[in-house]
Coordinates of C-alpha atoms in Angstrom, one line a residue:
Chain U
X4 CA -6.5 -19.6 15.0
X5 CA -5.5 -22.2 12.5
X6 CA -8.8 -23.4 11.1
X7 CA -9.9 -26.9 10.3
X8 CA -11.0 -28.3 6.4
X9 CA -10.9 -30.9 5.2
X10 CA -8.8 -31.1 2.3
X11 CA -8.0 -33.9 -0.1
X12 CA -6.3 -33.6 -3.4
X13 CA -8.9 -35.0 -5.4
X14 CA -11.4 -32.2 -3.8
X15 CA -10.0 -29.2 -4.4
X16 CA -11.9 -27.4 -1.5
X17 CA -12.7 -23.4 -3.7
X18 CA -10.7 -20.7 -2.2
X19 CA -13.9 -18.0 -2.3
X20 CA -17.3 -19.3 -1.6
X21 CA -20.7 -16.5 -2.3
X22 CA -24.3 -17.3 -1.9
X23 CA -27.4 -15.7 -2.7
X24 CA -25.5 -12.8 -1.4
X25 CA -27.5 -9.7 -1.1
X26 CA -26.2 -6.2 -0.3
X27 CA -28.6 -2.9 0.2
X28 CA -27.8 1.1 -0.2
X29 CA -31.1 1.4 1.0
X30 CA -33.6 0.7 -0.8
X31 CA -31.7 -0.1 -4.3
X32 CA -30.4 -3.7 -4.5
X33 CA -26.5 -3.5 -4.8
X34 CA -26.2 -7.3 -5.0
X35 CA -29.6 -9.4 -5.8
X36 CA -29.2 -13.0 -5.3
X37 CA -25.2 -14.2 -6.4
X38 CA -23.8 -16.7 -6.6
X39 CA -19.7 -17.2 -7.1
X40 CA -16.9 -20.1 -7.1
X41 CA -13.2 -18.8 -7.0
X42 CA -11.5 -21.8 -7.3
X43 CA -7.4 -22.1 -6.1
X44 CA -4.9 -20.7 -8.1
X45 CA -8.4 -19.3 -10.6
X46 CA -8.4 -16.1 -12.5
X47 CA -11.9 -14.0 -12.6
X48 CA -12.2 -11.0 -14.3
X49 CA -14.8 -9.2 -13.2
X50 CA -16.6 -6.8 -15.5
X51 CA -20.5 -4.9 -16.6
X52 CA -21.4 -1.5 -16.9
X53 CA -20.5 1.3 -13.5
X54 CA -23.5 0.4 -11.0
X55 CA -23.5 -3.0 -11.6
X56 CA -22.1 -3.9 -8.1
X57 CA -18.8 -5.3 -9.1
X58 CA -17.1 -3.8 -6.9
X59 CA -19.2 -3.9 -4.5
X60 CA -19.3 -8.2 -4.4
X61 CA -15.4 -7.8 -4.2
X62 CA -15.9 -5.6 -1.6
X63 CA -18.2 -7.9 0.7
X64 CA -15.2 -10.6 0.1
X65 CA -12.7 -8.7 2.7
X66 CA -16.2 -7.4 4.6
X67 CA -15.5 -4.1 3.5
X68 CA -18.7 -4.0 2.5
X69 CA -20.6 -5.7 5.2
X70 CA -23.2 -7.6 3.0
X71 CA -27.1 -8.3 4.3
X72 CA -27.7 -11.7 3.6
X73 CA -26.4 -15.1 2.3
X74 CA -23.0 -16.7 2.7
X75 CA -19.8 -15.8 2.4
X76 CA -16.2 -18.9 2.8
X77 CA -13.5 -17.5 1.9
X78 CA -10.9 -20.5 2.5
X79 CA -12.9 -22.1 4.5
X80 CA -13.6 -19.2 6.6
X81 CA -17.2 -18.6 7.1
X82 CA -17.2 -14.2 6.8
X83 CA -19.8 -13.5 10.0
X84 CA -20.2 -10.6 12.0
X85 CA -17.2 -11.8 14.4
X86 CA -14.2 -9.4 14.8
X87 CA -12.1 -12.4 14.6
X88 CA -13.7 -14.2 11.6
X89 CA -13.5 -11.1 9.4
X90 CA -9.6 -10.2 10.8
X91 CA -9.0 -13.7 9.3
X92 CA -9.9 -13.9 6.6
X93 CA -8.9 -9.9 5.3
X94 CA -5.5 -11.2 6.2
X95 CA -5.8 -13.4 3.9
X96 CA -7.2 -11.4 1.0
X97 CA -5.4 -9.0 -0.9
X98 CA -7.5 -5.7 -1.6
X99 CA -6.0 -3.4 -4.4
X100 CA -7.7 -0.5 -4.3
X101 CA -8.4 2.2 -7.8
X102 CA -7.0 5.3 -5.8
X103 CA -4.3 2.7 -4.3
X104 CA -5.0 4.2 -0.7
X105 CA -1.0 4.1 0.5
X106 CA -0.5 5.7 3.9
X107 CA 0.8 9.7 2.8
X108 CA 3.2 10.1 6.1
X109 CA 5.0 6.2 5.7
X110 CA 7.5 5.7 2.8
X111 CA 7.1 3.1 0.2
X112 CA 9.1 0.2 2.9
X113 CA 7.3 2.0 5.4
X114 CA 3.7 1.1 3.9
X115 CA 4.9 -2.5 3.1
X116 CA 6.1 -3.1 6.7
X117 CA 3.6 -2.2 8.3
X118 CA 0.7 -4.5 9.0
X119 CA 2.7 -8.0 8.8
X120 CA 5.1 -6.6 12.0
X121 CA 1.5 -5.5 13.3
X122 CA -0.9 -8.2 12.3
X123 CA 1.6 -10.7 10.8
X124 CA 4.1 -10.1 14.6
X125 CA 6.8 -10.5 12.4
X126 CA 10.6 -8.6 13.2
X127 CA 11.3 -5.8 11.5
X128 CA 14.5 -7.7 9.8
X129 CA 12.4 -10.1 8.9
X130 CA 9.2 -7.6 7.6
X131 CA 12.2 -5.8 6.0
X132 CA 13.7 -8.1 3.6
X133 CA 10.2 -9.8 2.3
X134 CA 9.0 -5.9 2.1
X135 CA 12.2 -6.0 0.0
X136 CA 12.0 -8.5 -2.4
X137 CA 8.4 -8.0 -2.7
X138 CA 8.8 -4.2 -4.0
X139 CA 12.1 -5.8 -6.5
X140 CA 9.2 -8.1 -7.6
X141 CA 7.8 -5.4 -8.5
X142 CA 10.2 -3.8 -9.6
X143 CA 10.3 -0.7 -7.3
X144 CA 12.6 -1.5 -4.6
X145 CA 15.0 1.8 -5.6
X146 CA 12.3 3.9 -4.9
X147 CA 11.8 2.4 -1.4
X148 CA 12.8 4.8 1.1
X149 CA 10.2 7.9 -1.4
X150 CA 7.2 8.5 -0.4
X151 CA 3.7 8.5 -1.8
X152 CA 3.0 11.5 -2.8
X153 CA 7.1 11.7 -5.1
X154 CA 6.2 9.0 -7.2
X155 CA 4.5 8.3 -9.9
X156 CA 0.4 7.0 -10.2
X157 CA 1.9 3.5 -12.1
X158 CA 4.5 3.2 -9.3
X159 CA 2.2 4.4 -6.2
X160 CA -0.3 1.1 -7.8
X161 CA 2.6 -1.5 -7.8
X162 CA 3.8 -0.3 -4.2
X163 CA 0.4 -1.1 -3.3
X164 CA 0.3 -4.3 -4.4
X165 CA 4.2 -5.1 -2.4
X166 CA 2.4 -3.8 0.4
X167 CA -0.8 -6.5 -0.1
X168 CA 1.8 -9.0 -1.0
X169 CA 3.8 -8.9 2.1
X170 CA 0.6 -10.2 4.1
X171 CA 1.2 -12.7 1.4
X172 CA -2.5 -13.5 0.8
X173 CA -4.1 -16.7 -1.1
X174 CA -6.5 -14.6 -2.7
X175 CA -5.8 -10.6 -4.7
X176 CA -8.8 -9.1 -5.4
X177 CA -8.3 -5.6 -7.5
X178 CA -10.8 -3.0 -8.0
X179 CA -10.1 -1.4 -11.2
X180 CA -6.4 -1.0 -10.3
X181 CA -5.8 1.7 -13.5
X182 CA -8.8 3.3 -13.6
X183 CA -7.1 6.0 -11.9
X184 CA -3.5 5.9 -14.0
X185 CA -2.6 7.8 -16.6
X186 CA -3.3 5.6 -20.3
X187 CA 1.0 5.5 -20.4
X188 CA 1.1 3.9 -16.8
X189 CA -1.5 1.3 -17.3
X190 CA 1.0 -1.4 -18.8
X191 CA 3.3 -0.9 -16.3
X192 CA 0.7 -1.8 -13.7
X193 CA -1.0 -4.7 -15.4
X194 CA 2.5 -6.2 -16.5
X195 CA 2.7 -6.9 -12.9
X196 CA -0.8 -8.3 -12.1
X197 CA 0.3 -11.1 -14.8
X198 CA 3.2 -11.6 -13.8
X199 CA 1.6 -12.2 -10.1
X200 CA -0.9 -14.2 -12.3
X201 CA 1.9 -16.5 -13.9
X202 CA 3.0 -17.3 -10.4
X203 CA -0.5 -19.1 -9.7
X204 CA -1.9 -16.6 -7.7
X205 CA -6.2 -16.8 -6.9
X206 CA -7.3 -13.5 -7.7
X207 CA -10.6 -11.5 -8.9
X208 CA -9.9 -8.4 -10.8
X209 CA -12.2 -5.8 -11.5
X210 CA -11.1 -4.1 -14.5
X211 CA -12.1 -3.0 -18.0
X212 CA -9.3 -3.6 -19.8
X213 CA -10.3 -6.5 -21.8
X214 CA -6.4 -6.9 -23.9
X215 CA -5.5 -8.3 -19.6
X216 CA -8.6 -9.9 -19.4
X217 CA -8.3 -12.2 -22.7
X218 CA -4.7 -13.1 -21.8
X219 CA -4.9 -13.6 -17.9
X220 CA -8.3 -14.1 -17.3
X221 CA -9.7 -18.4 -16.7
X222 CA -13.0 -16.9 -16.6
X223 CA -15.4 -13.9 -17.6
X224 CA -17.7 -12.8 -15.2
X225 CA -20.7 -10.2 -16.7
X226 CA -22.5 -8.1 -14.2
X227 CA -25.1 -5.8 -14.4
X228 CA -27.4 -4.5 -11.9
X229 CA -26.6 -6.3 -9.4
X230 CA -26.5 -10.6 -10.7
X231 CA -24.6 -12.3 -12.8
X232 CA -25.9 -12.0 -15.5
X233 CA -23.8 -14.5 -18.0
X234 CA -20.4 -16.2 -17.6
X235 CA -17.4 -18.2 -19.6
X236 CA -14.7 -18.0 -21.2
X237 CA -12.7 -14.9 -22.0
X238 CA -12.1 -16.0 -25.5
X239 CA -15.9 -16.9 -26.6
X240 CA -17.1 -14.2 -24.1
X241 CA -16.0 -11.1 -25.8
X242 CA -15.9 -13.0 -29.5
X243 CA -20.0 -14.3 -29.1
X244 CA -21.3 -13.2 -26.4
X245 CA -25.0 -14.6 -25.3
X246 CA -27.3 -12.1 -23.6
X247 CA -28.1 -8.9 -25.2
X248 CA -27.2 -6.9 -22.5
X249 CA -23.2 -8.4 -22.2
X250 CA -23.3 -7.6 -25.6
X251 CA -24.7 -3.6 -25.3
X252 CA -22.0 -3.6 -23.2
X253 CA -19.1 -4.6 -25.0
X254 CA -20.2 -2.5 -28.2
X255 CA -20.2 0.3 -25.2
X256 CA -16.6 0.0 -24.4
X257 CA -14.9 -1.1 -27.3
X258 CA -16.5 2.0 -29.4
Chain Z
X225 CA 7.6 60.9 32.2
X226 CA 12.2 60.6 31.2
X227 CA 13.5 58.7 28.7
X228 CA 13.5 54.7 28.0
X229 CA 15.5 53.1 31.2
X230 CA 16.3 49.6 30.1
X231 CA 18.6 48.8 33.2
X232 CA 15.5 48.3 35.3
X233 CA 14.9 44.9 33.5
X234 CA 17.5 43.9 33.7
X235 CA 17.0 44.1 37.5
X236 CA 14.5 42.5 37.3
X237 CA 15.4 39.5 35.3
X238 CA 15.2 37.2 37.9
X239 CA 11.9 37.5 38.7
X240 CA 10.7 38.1 35.2
X241 CA 12.5 34.9 34.7
X242 CA 10.6 33.1 37.3
X243 CA 7.5 33.9 35.9
X244 CA 8.3 33.0 32.0
X245 CA 8.8 29.7 33.7
X246 CA 5.9 29.4 35.5
X247 CA 4.0 30.9 32.0
X248 CA 6.1 27.8 29.8
X249 CA 5.7 24.8 32.3
X250 CA 1.5 25.5 32.8
X251 CA 2.1 25.8 28.9
X252 CA 2.7 22.5 28.3
X253 CA 1.4 20.8 30.9
X254 CA -1.4 21.6 29.5
X255 CA -0.6 20.5 26.4
X256 CA 0.8 17.4 27.8
X257 CA -2.6 16.7 29.0
X258 CA -5.6 18.2 26.8
X259 CA -3.9 16.9 23.7
X260 CA -3.6 13.7 25.4
X261 CA -7.6 14.2 26.8
X262 CA -9.1 16.2 23.4
X263 CA -7.3 13.1 21.4
X264 CA -9.6 11.1 23.3
X265 CA -12.4 12.9 23.5
X266 CA -12.0 13.5 19.9
X267 CA -12.4 9.4 19.3
X268 CA -15.0 9.4 20.9
X269 CA -17.6 11.3 19.3
X270 CA -15.3 9.8 16.0
X271 CA -16.5 6.1 16.9
X272 CA -20.4 7.7 18.1
X273 CA -19.9 6.2 21.5
X274 CA -23.6 7.1 22.8
X275 CA -24.0 7.8 26.1
X276 CA -19.7 9.0 26.8
X277 CA -19.9 11.2 23.4
X278 CA -23.0 12.9 24.2
X279 CA -21.3 13.4 27.1
X280 CA -18.1 14.5 25.5
X281 CA -20.2 17.1 23.1
X282 CA -22.2 18.4 25.7
X283 CA -19.0 19.0 28.0
X284 CA -16.7 20.1 25.4
X285 CA -19.7 22.5 24.4
X286 CA -19.5 23.8 28.1
X287 CA -15.6 24.5 28.4
X288 CA -16.2 26.9 25.1
X289 CA -18.9 28.9 26.2
X290 CA -17.3 29.6 29.5
X291 CA -15.2 32.2 30.2
X292 CA -11.5 30.5 31.3
X293 CA -11.5 33.0 33.7
X294 CA -14.5 31.6 35.2
X295 CA -13.6 28.6 34.7
X296 CA -10.5 29.1 37.2
X297 CA -12.5 30.5 39.7
X298 CA -14.7 27.8 39.6
X299 CA -12.0 25.0 40.2
X300 CA -10.0 26.8 42.9
X301 CA -13.3 27.6 45.0
X302 CA -15.7 24.3 44.3
X303 CA -13.2 21.5 44.0
X304 CA -12.6 22.6 47.6
X305 CA -16.5 22.2 48.8
X306 CA -16.8 19.3 46.4
X307 CA -14.2 17.2 47.7
X308 CA -15.1 17.9 51.2
X309 CA -17.7 16.9 50.9
X310 CA -16.6 13.4 49.4
X311 CA -14.5 13.2 51.7
X312 CA -17.2 12.9 54.3
X313 CA -16.9 15.3 56.7
X314 CA -18.1 18.5 55.0
X315 CA -14.9 20.5 55.5
X316 CA -13.6 22.1 52.4
X317 CA -10.1 20.4 51.2
X318 CA -8.0 23.4 49.8
X319 CA -6.9 22.2 46.2
X320 CA -3.7 24.7 46.0
X321 CA -3.8 27.9 43.6
X322 CA -0.6 26.0 42.0
X323 CA -2.4 23.0 41.2
X324 CA -6.2 24.4 40.5
X325 CA -4.3 25.9 37.8
X326 CA -2.6 23.0 35.8
X327 CA -5.9 21.6 36.3
X328 CA -7.8 23.7 35.4
X329 CA -5.6 24.4 31.9
X330 CA -5.5 21.5 31.3
X331 CA -9.3 20.2 31.2
X332 CA -10.1 23.1 29.1
X333 CA -7.1 23.0 26.4
X334 CA -8.8 19.7 25.7
X335 CA -12.1 20.7 24.7
X336 CA -10.2 23.2 21.8
X337 CA -7.9 20.5 21.1
X338 CA -10.6 17.9 20.5
X339 CA -12.5 19.6 18.2
X340 CA -9.5 20.5 16.4
X341 CA -8.3 16.5 16.6
X342 CA -11.9 16.1 16.0
X343 CA -12.3 18.0 12.9
X344 CA -9.1 16.4 11.6
X345 CA -10.2 13.1 12.0
X346 CA -13.3 13.9 9.5
X347 CA -10.8 15.1 7.0
X348 CA -8.7 11.9 6.5
X349 CA -9.6 10.5 3.4
X350 CA -11.9 7.0 3.4
X351 CA -9.9 5.4 1.9
X352 CA -6.9 4.8 4.3
X353 CA -9.4 3.4 6.5
X354 CA -10.3 0.7 4.0
X355 CA -6.7 0.3 3.3
X356 CA -6.1 -0.9 7.1
X357 CA -9.3 -3.0 7.1
X358 CA -7.5 -4.8 4.0
X359 CA -4.8 -5.0 5.6
X360 CA -5.9 -6.8 8.4
X361 CA -5.4 -4.1 10.8
X362 CA -6.6 -3.7 14.1
X363 CA -8.7 -0.6 15.3
X364 CA -5.5 0.1 17.5
X365 CA -3.5 -0.4 15.6
X366 CA -5.0 1.5 12.5
X367 CA -5.5 4.5 14.8
X368 CA -2.2 4.4 16.1
X369 CA 0.1 4.2 13.3
X370 CA -1.7 5.7 10.0
X371 CA -5.2 7.9 10.9
X372 CA -4.1 10.2 14.4
X373 CA -0.1 10.5 11.9
X374 CA -2.3 12.0 9.9
X375 CA -4.6 13.8 11.6
X376 CA -1.6 15.6 13.5
X377 CA 0.4 16.1 10.7
X378 CA -3.0 18.1 8.8
X379 CA -3.9 20.0 11.9
X380 CA -0.1 21.3 12.6
X381 CA -0.7 24.6 12.6
X382 CA -3.7 25.0 14.0
X383 CA -2.8 23.3 17.0
X384 CA 0.3 25.3 17.6
X385 CA -2.4 28.1 17.4
X386 CA -4.4 27.1 19.7
X387 CA -0.8 26.1 22.0
X388 CA 0.2 29.8 21.4
X389 CA -3.2 30.8 22.4
X390 CA -2.5 29.1 25.7
X391 CA 0.7 30.7 26.7
X392 CA -0.7 33.7 26.5
X393 CA -3.8 32.2 28.6
X394 CA -1.6 31.8 31.3
X395 CA -1.3 35.3 31.9
X396 CA -5.3 34.5 34.0
X397 CA -3.4 32.7 36.7
X398 CA -3.2 36.2 38.5
X399 CA -7.0 35.7 39.7
X400 CA -5.6 33.2 41.9
X401 CA -2.2 35.3 42.9
X402 CA 0.2 33.3 41.1
X403 CA 2.0 35.0 39.0
X404 CA 3.2 34.5 35.2
X405 CA 5.7 36.4 32.9
X406 CA 3.1 38.9 32.5
X407 CA 1.7 39.1 36.3
X408 CA 5.6 39.3 37.2
X409 CA 6.1 42.4 34.6
X410 CA 3.3 43.9 35.7
X411 CA 3.8 44.0 39.5
X412 CA 7.5 45.6 39.0
X413 CA 5.9 47.5 36.5
X414 CA 3.4 48.8 39.3
X415 CA 6.2 49.0 42.1
X416 CA 8.9 51.3 39.9
X417 CA 7.1 52.9 37.9
X418 CA 8.5 52.0 34.3
X419 CA 5.9 50.2 33.1
X420 CA 6.2 51.5 29.3
X421 CA 10.0 49.3 29.5
X422 CA 8.8 46.7 32.0
X423 CA 5.3 46.0 28.9
X424 CA 8.0 46.7 26.3
X425 CA 10.1 43.7 27.3
X426 CA 7.7 41.9 28.0
X427 CA 6.1 41.6 24.7
X428 CA 9.9 41.4 23.2
X429 CA 10.0 37.7 25.2
X430 CA 6.5 36.9 24.2
X431 CA 6.7 37.5 20.7
X432 CA 10.1 35.3 20.8
X433 CA 8.6 32.9 21.7
X434 CA 5.9 32.2 19.4
X435 CA 8.4 33.0 16.7
X436 CA 10.6 30.4 18.2
X437 CA 7.7 28.3 18.5
X438 CA 5.7 29.1 14.8
X439 CA 10.0 28.2 13.6
X440 CA 9.8 25.3 15.6
X441 CA 6.8 23.7 14.1
X442 CA 7.8 24.5 10.2
X443 CA 11.3 23.0 10.7
X444 CA 8.7 19.5 11.6
X445 CA 6.5 20.0 8.6
X446 CA 9.5 20.5 6.3
X447 CA 11.1 17.5 8.0
X448 CA 8.0 15.2 7.7
X449 CA 5.9 16.3 5.3
X450 CA 8.1 15.2 1.9
X451 CA 5.4 12.9 2.9
X452 CA 3.5 15.3 1.4
X453 CA 0.7 14.0 -0.3
X454 CA -1.9 17.0 0.2
X455 CA -4.8 14.8 0.1

């Protein structure tokens, strides 16, 4: 199970390394030669026009999409086709989806308890305790016995965040976590993610919420047509992007 | 014909009851075997296991295109011969009418249940599978705890319809000289000439069991469907 790692305090090895990543859908190049390193504790916001490959990139990081070539190393474990590598990586990587993807037939609490019990082998009481603690953290513990359909979109997304956290991941991936929400619910979800960031969680977040990006991100990565076009400090990026494509994109989303 | 006389039904009740019990136990056994095998068949096709899923598809197509009554005949006459050949001495090994009925119904229903579950599997949102992957759930746990429970819930009305049809089809065991509810009633009706009373009484029993089954599934749905999420 335990991978051998050489970590010295002076050499903080990166949480995620992506090298020369290529992903094709048929003849369409979703990702062409993408390189990205995410340091431990770093918060990265991925942005770019739709179809630019940002979702595909984070979906490759936990192997929901299988990459065609290149390397992905997550916390020292290289993603290969071996199912044990894939599951080792997945159990360290939490993911939150645009459409929540909660299990509709399970209560909020059961949604949170399932994976810790089945994957981590936690006892029921332990899983219960951990789930309740994390539901409290996202301020939804009073709804623990309800079913997803009985909650608002914002509440569902916070449950989804708690469910991912119950696996105690080392990194969290957010795939447009607020895009499917009614406007009045965006804030409560973003606040939850901000708190998580303040706790020091490593995260990669695909989002168009630029206020959020300014507040949280250590680095903004701008993608277009399957490659990383520009990256940098958020305050600089939003004020004065270097590339024309980023400028055009920012003009469009700011209206 | 004189006015209706239902006292004949009361007298005949013990015999009808034994027929009903046979129908019910055959239905229950065929349901359990059929659902188990049907789920397995549906999963084989869902995972697109190359040779196996081809076999399953042919099996399902075969069973669904042949009348149950013919399958019962085949089984009753062919399986003893096959068993005889397998055992070496070539002499037919009788399986017996009751075993034939139970095995045939189970295998026959499996084909129908597998189609229902196969469609149900396709109806499960892709995001559910992705969420399971992201949580590192094993394939077994994914299907056991997330996918199949949703399939059974969505498909429960169709599974119920199929099971009611199954219950009614148990009357076909008359070709094996077994006696189910309808068989019992028709034997007595012929015997004492009270056809109308007997068939009316039997219809009422079928109706009651059909209604009870619908109620049961409706209550299950009420209990679990709060989980709701119609998607």
